[in-house]
Short mmCIF file of C-alpha atoms in Angstrom, two decimals:
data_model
loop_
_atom_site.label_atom_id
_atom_site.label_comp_id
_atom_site.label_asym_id
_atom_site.label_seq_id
_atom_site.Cartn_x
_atom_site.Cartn_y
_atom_site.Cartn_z
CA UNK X 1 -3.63 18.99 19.32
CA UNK X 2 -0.68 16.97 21.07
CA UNK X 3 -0.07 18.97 24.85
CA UNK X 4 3.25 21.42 25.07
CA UNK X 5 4.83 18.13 26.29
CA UNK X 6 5.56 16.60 23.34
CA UNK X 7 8.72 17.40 21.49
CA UNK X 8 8.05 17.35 17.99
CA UNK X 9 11.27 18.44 17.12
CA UNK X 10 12.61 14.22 17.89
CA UNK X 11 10.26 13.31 14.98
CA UNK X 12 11.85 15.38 12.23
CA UNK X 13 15.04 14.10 14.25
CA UNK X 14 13.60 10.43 13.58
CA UNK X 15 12.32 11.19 10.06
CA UNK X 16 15.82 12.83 8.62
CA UNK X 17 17.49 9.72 9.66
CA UNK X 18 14.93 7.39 8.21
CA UNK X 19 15.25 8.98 5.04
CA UNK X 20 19.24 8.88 4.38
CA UNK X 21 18.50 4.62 5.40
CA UNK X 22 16.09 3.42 2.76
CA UNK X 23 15.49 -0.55 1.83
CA UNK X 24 14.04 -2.18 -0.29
CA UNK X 25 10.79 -5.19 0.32
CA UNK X 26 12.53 -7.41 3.16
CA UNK X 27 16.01 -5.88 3.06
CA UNK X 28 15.75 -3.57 5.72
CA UNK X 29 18.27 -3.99 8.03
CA UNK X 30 19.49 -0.40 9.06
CA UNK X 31 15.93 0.63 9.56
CA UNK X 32 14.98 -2.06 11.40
CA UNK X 33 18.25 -1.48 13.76
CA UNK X 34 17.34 1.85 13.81
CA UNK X 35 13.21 1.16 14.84
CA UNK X 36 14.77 -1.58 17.34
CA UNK X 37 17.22 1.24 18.95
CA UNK X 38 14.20 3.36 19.59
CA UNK X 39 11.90 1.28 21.40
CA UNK X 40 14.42 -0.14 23.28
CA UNK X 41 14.93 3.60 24.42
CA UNK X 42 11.62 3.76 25.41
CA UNK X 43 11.83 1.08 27.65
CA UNK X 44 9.16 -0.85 25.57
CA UNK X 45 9.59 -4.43 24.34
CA UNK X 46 9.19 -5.95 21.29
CA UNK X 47 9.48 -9.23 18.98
CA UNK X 48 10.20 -9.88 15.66
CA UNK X 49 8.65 -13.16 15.72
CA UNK X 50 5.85 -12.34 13.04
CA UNK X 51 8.73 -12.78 10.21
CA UNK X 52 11.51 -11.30 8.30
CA UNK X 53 12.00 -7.61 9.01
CA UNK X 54 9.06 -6.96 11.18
CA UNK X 55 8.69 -5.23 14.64
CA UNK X 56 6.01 -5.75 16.76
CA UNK X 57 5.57 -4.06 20.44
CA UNK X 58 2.30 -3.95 22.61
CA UNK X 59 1.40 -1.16 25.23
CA UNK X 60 -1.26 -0.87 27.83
CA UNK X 61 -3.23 -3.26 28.85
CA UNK X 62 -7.07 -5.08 29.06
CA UNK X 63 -8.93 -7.68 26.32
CA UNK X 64 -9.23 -5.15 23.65
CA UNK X 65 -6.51 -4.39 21.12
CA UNK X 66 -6.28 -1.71 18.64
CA UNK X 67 -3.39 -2.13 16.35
CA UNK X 68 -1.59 1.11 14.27
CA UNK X 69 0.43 -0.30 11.59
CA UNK X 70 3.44 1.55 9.64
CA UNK X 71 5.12 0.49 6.18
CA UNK X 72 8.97 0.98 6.41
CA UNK X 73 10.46 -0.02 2.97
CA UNK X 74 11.41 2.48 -0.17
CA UNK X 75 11.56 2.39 -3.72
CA UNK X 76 14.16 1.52 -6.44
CA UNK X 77 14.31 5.33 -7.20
CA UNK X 78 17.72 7.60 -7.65
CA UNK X 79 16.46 10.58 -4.91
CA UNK X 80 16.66 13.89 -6.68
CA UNK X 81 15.63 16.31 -3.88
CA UNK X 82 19.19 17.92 -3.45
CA UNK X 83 18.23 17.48 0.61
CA UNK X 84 20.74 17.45 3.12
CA UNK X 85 19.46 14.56 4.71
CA UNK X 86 18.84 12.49 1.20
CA UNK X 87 19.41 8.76 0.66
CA UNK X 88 22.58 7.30 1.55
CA UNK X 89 22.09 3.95 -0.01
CA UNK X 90 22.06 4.50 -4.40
CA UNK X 91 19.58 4.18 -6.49
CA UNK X 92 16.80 3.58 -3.58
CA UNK X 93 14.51 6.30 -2.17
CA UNK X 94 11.76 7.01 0.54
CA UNK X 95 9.69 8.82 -2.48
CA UNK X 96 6.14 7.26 -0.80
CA UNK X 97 6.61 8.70 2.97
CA UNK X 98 7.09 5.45 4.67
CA UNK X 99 10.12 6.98 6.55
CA UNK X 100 7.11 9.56 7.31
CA UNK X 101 4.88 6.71 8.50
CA UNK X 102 7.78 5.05 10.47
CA UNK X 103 8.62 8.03 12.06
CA UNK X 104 5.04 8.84 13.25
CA UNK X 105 4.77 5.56 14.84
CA UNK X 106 7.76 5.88 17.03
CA UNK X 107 6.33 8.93 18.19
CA UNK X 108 2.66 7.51 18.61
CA UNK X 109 5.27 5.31 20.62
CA UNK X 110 6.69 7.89 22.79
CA UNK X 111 3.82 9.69 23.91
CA UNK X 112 1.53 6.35 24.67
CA UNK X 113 4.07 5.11 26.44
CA UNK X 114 4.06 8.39 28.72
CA UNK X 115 0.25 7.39 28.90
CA UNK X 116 0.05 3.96 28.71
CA UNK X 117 -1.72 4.33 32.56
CA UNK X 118 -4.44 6.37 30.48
CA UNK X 119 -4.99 3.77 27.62
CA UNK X 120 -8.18 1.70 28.06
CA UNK X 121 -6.65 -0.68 26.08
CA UNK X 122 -3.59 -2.69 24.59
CA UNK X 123 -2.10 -0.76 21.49
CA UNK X 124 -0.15 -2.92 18.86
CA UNK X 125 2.04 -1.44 17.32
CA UNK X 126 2.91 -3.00 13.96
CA UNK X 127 6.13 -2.01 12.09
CA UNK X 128 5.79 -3.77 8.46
CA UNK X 129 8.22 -4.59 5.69
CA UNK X 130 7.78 -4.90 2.03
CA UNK X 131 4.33 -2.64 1.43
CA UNK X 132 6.19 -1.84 -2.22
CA UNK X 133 7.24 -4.94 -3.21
CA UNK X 134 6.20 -7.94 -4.75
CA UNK X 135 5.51 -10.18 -1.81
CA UNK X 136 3.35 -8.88 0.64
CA UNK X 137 4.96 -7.80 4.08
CA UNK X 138 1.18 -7.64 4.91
CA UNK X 139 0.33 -10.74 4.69
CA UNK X 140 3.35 -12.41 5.53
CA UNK X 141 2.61 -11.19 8.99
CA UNK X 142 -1.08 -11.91 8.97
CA UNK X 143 -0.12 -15.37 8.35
CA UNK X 144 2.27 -15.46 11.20
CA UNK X 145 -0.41 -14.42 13.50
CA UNK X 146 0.29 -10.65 14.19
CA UNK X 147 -3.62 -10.31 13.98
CA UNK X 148 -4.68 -12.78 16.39
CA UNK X 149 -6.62 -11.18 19.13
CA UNK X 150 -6.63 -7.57 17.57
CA UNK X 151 -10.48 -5.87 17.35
CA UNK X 152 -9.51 -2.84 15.39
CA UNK X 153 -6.47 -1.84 12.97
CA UNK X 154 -5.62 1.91 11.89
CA UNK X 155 -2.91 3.36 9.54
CA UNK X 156 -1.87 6.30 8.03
CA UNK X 157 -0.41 7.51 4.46
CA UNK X 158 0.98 10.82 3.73
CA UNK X 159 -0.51 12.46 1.36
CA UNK X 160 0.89 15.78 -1.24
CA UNK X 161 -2.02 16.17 -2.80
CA UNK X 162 -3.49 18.47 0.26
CA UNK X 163 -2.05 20.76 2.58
CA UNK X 164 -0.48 20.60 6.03
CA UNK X 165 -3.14 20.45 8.57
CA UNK X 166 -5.47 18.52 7.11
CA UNK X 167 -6.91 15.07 8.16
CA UNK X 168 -8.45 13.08 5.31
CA UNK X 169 -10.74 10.52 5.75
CA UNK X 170 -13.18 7.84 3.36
CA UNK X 171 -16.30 6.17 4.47
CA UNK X 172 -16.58 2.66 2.87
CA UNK X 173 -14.66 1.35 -0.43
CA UNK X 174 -11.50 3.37 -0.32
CA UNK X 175 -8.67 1.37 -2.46
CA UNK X 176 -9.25 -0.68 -4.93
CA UNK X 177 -8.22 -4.81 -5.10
CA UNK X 178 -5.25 -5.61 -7.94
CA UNK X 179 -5.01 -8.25 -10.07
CA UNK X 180 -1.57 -7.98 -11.97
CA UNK X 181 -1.91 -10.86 -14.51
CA UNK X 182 0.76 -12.00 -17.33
CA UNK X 183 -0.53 -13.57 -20.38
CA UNK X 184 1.30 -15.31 -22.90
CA UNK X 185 0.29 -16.93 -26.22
CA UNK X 186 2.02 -19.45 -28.09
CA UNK X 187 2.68 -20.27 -32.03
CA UNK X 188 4.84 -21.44 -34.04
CA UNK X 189 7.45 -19.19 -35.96
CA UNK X 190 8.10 -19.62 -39.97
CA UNK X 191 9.32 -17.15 -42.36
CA UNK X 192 7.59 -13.87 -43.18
CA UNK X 193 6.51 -14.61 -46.55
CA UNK X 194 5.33 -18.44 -45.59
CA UNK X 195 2.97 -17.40 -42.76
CA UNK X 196 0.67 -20.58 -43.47
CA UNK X 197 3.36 -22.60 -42.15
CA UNK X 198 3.07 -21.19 -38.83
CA UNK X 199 0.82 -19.74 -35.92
CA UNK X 200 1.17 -16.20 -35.11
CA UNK X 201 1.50 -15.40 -31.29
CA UNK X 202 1.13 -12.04 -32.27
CA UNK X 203 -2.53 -12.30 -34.21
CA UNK X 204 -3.80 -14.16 -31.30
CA UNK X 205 -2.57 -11.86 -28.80
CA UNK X 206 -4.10 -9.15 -30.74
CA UNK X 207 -7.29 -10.32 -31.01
CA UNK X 208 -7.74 -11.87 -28.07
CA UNK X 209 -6.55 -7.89 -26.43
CA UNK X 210 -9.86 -6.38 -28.58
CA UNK X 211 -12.45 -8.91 -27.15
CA UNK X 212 -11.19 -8.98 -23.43
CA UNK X 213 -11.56 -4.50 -23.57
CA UNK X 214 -15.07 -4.83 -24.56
CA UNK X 215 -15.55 -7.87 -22.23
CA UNK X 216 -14.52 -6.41 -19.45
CA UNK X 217 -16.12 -3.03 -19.92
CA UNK X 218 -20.14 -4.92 -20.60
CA UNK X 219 -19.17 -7.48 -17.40
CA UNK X 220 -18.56 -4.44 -14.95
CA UNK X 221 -21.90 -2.68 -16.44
CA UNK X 222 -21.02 0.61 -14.71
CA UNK X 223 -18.82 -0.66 -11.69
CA UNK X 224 -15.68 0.96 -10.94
CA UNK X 225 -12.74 -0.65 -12.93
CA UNK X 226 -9.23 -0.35 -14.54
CA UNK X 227 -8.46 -2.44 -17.16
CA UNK X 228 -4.72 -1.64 -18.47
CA UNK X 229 -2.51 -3.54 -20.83
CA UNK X 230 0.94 -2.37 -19.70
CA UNK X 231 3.10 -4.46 -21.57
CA UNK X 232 2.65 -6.10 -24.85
CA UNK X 233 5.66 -7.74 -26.44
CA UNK X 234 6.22 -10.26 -29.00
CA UNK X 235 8.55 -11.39 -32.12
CA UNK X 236 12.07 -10.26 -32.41
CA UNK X 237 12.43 -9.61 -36.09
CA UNK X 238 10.00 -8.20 -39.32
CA UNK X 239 10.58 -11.23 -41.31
CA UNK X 240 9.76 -14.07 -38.93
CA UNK X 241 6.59 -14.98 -37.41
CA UNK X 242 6.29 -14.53 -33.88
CA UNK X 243 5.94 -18.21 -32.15
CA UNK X 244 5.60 -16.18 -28.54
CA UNK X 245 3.48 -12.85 -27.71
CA UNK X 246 3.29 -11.30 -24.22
CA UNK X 247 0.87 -9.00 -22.15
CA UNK X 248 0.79 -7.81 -18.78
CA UNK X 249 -2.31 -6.74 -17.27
CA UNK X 250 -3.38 -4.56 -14.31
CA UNK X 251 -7.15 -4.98 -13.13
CA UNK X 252 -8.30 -3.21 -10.40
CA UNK X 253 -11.70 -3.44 -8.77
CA UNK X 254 -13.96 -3.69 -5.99
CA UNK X 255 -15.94 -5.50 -6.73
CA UNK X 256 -15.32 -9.86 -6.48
CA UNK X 257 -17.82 -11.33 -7.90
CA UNK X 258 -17.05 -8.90 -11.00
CA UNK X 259 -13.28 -10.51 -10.92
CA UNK X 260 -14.99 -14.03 -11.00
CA UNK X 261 -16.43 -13.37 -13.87
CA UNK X 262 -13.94 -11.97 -15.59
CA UNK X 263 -11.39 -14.12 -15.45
CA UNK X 264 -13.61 -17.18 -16.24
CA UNK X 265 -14.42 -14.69 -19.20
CA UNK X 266 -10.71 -13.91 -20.18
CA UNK X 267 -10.02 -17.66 -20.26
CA UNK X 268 -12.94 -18.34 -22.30
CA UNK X 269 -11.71 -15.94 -24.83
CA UNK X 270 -7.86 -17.16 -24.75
CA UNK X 271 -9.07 -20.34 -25.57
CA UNK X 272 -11.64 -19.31 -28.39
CA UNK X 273 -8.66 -18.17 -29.78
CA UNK X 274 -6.24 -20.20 -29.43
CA UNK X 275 -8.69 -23.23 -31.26
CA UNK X 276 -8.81 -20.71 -34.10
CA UNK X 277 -5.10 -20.10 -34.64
CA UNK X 278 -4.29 -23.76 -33.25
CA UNK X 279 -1.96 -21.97 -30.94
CA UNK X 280 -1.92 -21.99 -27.01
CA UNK X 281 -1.84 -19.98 -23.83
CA UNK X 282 -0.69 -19.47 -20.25
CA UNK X 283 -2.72 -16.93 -17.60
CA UNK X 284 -0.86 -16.21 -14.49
CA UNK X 285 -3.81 -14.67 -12.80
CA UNK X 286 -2.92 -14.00 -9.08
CA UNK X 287 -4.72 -11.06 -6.54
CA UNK X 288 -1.71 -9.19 -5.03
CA UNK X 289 -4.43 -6.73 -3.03
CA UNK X 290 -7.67 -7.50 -1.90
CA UNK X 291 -10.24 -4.14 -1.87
CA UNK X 292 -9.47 -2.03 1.15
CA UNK X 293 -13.07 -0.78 2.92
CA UNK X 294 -12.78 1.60 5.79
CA UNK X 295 -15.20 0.51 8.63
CA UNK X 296 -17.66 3.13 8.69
CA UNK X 297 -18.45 3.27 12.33
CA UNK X 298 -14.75 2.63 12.81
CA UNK X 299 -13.91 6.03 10.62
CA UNK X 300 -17.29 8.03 11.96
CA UNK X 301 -15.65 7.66 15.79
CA UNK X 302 -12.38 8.28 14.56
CA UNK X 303 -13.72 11.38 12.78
CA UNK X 304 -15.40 12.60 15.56
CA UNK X 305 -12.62 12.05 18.04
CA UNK X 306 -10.02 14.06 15.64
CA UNK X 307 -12.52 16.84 14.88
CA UNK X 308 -12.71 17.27 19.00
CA UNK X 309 -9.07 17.22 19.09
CA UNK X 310 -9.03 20.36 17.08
CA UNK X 311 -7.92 18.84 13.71
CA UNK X 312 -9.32 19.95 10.32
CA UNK X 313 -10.89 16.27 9.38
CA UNK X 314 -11.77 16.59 5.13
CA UNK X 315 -13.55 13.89 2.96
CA UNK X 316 -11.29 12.11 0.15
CA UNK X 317 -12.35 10.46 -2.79
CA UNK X 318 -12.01 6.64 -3.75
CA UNK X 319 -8.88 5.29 -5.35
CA UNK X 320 -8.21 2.89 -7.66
CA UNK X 321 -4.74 2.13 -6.50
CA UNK X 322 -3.93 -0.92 -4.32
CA UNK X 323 -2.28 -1.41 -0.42
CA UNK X 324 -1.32 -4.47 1.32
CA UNK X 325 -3.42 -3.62 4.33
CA UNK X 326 -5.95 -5.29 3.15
CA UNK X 327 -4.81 -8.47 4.27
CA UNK X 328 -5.34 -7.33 7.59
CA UNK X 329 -8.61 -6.07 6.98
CA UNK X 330 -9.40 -10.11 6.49
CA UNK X 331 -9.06 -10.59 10.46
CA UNK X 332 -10.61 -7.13 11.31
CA UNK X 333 -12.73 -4.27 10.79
CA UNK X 334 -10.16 -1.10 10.22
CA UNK X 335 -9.38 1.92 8.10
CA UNK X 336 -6.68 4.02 6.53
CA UNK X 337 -6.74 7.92 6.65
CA UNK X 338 -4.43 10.17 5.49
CA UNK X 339 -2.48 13.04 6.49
CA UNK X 340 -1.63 16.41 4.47
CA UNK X 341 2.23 17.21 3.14
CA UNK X 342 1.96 19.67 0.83
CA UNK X 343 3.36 22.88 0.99
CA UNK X 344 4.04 24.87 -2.26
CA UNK X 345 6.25 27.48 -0.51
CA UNK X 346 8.45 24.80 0.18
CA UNK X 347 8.66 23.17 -2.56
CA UNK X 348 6.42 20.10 -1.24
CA UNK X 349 4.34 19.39 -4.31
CA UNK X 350 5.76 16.17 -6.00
CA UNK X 351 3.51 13.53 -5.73
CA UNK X 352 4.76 9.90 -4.24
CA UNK X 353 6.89 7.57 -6.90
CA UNK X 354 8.80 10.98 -8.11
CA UNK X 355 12.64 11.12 -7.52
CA UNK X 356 11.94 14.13 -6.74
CA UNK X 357 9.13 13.54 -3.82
CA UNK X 358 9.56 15.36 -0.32
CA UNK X 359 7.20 16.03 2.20
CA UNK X 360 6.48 19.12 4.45
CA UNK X 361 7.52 17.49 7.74
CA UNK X 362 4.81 19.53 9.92
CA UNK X 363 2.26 16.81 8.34
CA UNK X 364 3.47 14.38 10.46
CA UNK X 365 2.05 16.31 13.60
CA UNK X 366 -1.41 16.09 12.80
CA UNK X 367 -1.18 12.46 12.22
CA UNK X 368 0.54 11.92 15.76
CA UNK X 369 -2.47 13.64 17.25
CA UNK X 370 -4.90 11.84 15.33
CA UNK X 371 -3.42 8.41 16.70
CA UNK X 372 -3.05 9.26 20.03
CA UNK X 373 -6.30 11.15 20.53
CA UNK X 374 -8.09 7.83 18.94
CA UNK X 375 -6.17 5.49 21.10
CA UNK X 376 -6.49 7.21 24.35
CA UNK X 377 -10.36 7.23 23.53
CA UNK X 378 -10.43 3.89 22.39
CA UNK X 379 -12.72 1.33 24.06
CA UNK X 380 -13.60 4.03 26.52
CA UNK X 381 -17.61 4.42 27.19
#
């Protein structure tokens, strides 16, 4: 664990203040203020030259460079915690723990800076906007260069699923890549009761739904997969035929070649039935996360180094939810672990995406030792 010098009494201090200033995507400005106002305390430099809303600051020294990155934007969510410290800002919340994540980093901050003599290597530390939201904060700074140089990348996630204390870490596939595609079909509308003077959207929609399921399901042949229609929306009254008919898809996978496949296969099918119906459609069919694969020698040291550091290091399952670090993961090995929030007695049990979400702030301790522990070991024979 972290020595008696550390006061972790500044990162609730830090967290509680993150967590009445939530933004939203790039529209962060009091938290960026606020992240700006603490490293400048610190004494350590830092640019925002890797885009909108982003913070970057390097410590130590040498070739190597091990990167931590932190999320810092919130959720459209009304908070319903009843905390004293809740959201200032309406109807937008901190209900995934990046104020958690933000607030570990500064710390990681303080107490590397207090060793940076110690560090074997240059630590970048990566504050990122826009995790949530539409367009990638992720790879917005990828393609600004925030990666170039860097050997080895690390984050961290809260997690209230498990308990204070614990470390959780996955060898290999870990989150899954996301596809979120919109397709639309097109007809022609008529009257109810003259439906052979038009081309139902809705039919083709319909059908076409049926044979992509079962397509999908004998393409992946056992691989790990979500196919889910989310949204499916046409017509606007009973006695007209719908001319437009709307779906939104999520697929999630690991697997590429598999998403090859099945969108030449989805397209195949659209247009099968589109030629029957003499209708047409449109496929917006766009990756917003790639698959995210912790390095396994990467997470074996990091294992070993926590589990020496006293920490109680657990396995966790695969996901098939998505993160924008994998964009990073295109320049460089890395991994995500995650740290334990959950504390029934105090009411910590919500899981992320509830109004209601809060963590146990304790959490965050283990996942400052964790990063520093790894750092100050880092490219160290």
């Amino acid at each position: 664990m972290m020595d008696e010098s550390f006061c972790f009494s500044k990162t609730i201090e830090l967290y509680r203040e993150l967590h009445q200033m939530p933004g939203i995507g790039f529209d962060l400005d009091e938290t960026v203020s606020f992240v700006k106002r603490e490293l400048s305390s610190l004494k350590i430099e830092y640019t925002e030259q890797y885009g909108r809303s982003s913070i970057v600051a390097d410590l130590g020294s040498g070739d190597k460079i091990l990167a931590i990155r932190a999320d810092m934007d919130a959720l459209p969510i009304e908070e319903n915690t009843g905390l004293p410290y809740a959201s200032r800002n309406k109807g937008i919340m901190h209900a995934c723990g990046h104020d958690s994540h933000t607030a570990v980093l500064l710390s990681v901050a303080r107490y590397l800076k207090s060793m940076e003599d110690q560090l074997a290597c240059r630590v970048r530390l990566i504050f990122q906007p826009s995790e949530e939201g539409a367009v990638s904060g992720a790879r917005m700074m990828v393609e600004n260069g925030v990666m170039d140089g860097v050997d080895r990348i690390i984050c961290t996630h809260c997690e209230n699923a498990s308990p204070v204390g614990e470390i959780l870490v996955c060898y290999g596939d870990y989150m899954a890549a996301c596809i979120p595609a919109t397709l639309k079909f097109f007809g022609r509308s008529t009257h109810a009761a003259l439906p052979q003077f038009g081309i139902d959207a809705i039919a083709m929609a319909a059908e076409a739904y049926a044979e992509m399921k079962a397509m999908v399901a004998r393409e992946a042949n056992g691989a790990k997969y979500i196919w889910s229609v989310g949204k499916f929306s046409g017509g606007h009254v009973h006695n007209v035929v719908a001319e437009r008919c709307e779906m939104a898809i999520s697929f999630r996978f690991y697997d590429m070649d598999l998403a090859k496949r099945v969108e030449r296969e989805v397209r195949r099918i659209c247009a099968d039935v589109c030629e029957k119906y003499g209708g047409r459609f449109e496929l917006d069919w766009q990756m917003s996360a790639g698959p995210i694969h912790n390095d396994e020698d990467m997470t074996a040291d990091f294992e070993s180094i926590a589990r020496n550091s006293g920490l109680n290091v657990q396995k966790m399952p695969q996901r098939m939810s998505s993160e924008d670090f994998c964009w990073y993961l295109e320049k460089t090995p890395g991994m995500i672990f995650r740290f334990g929030t959950r504390n029934e007695e105090k009411g910590c049990t919500a899981l992320a995406h509830r109004s209601d979400f809060r963590i146990d702030e304790e959490g965050m301790k283990y996942a400052i030792t964790a990063f520093c522990k790894y750092a100050l070991s880092y490219n160290k024979e």
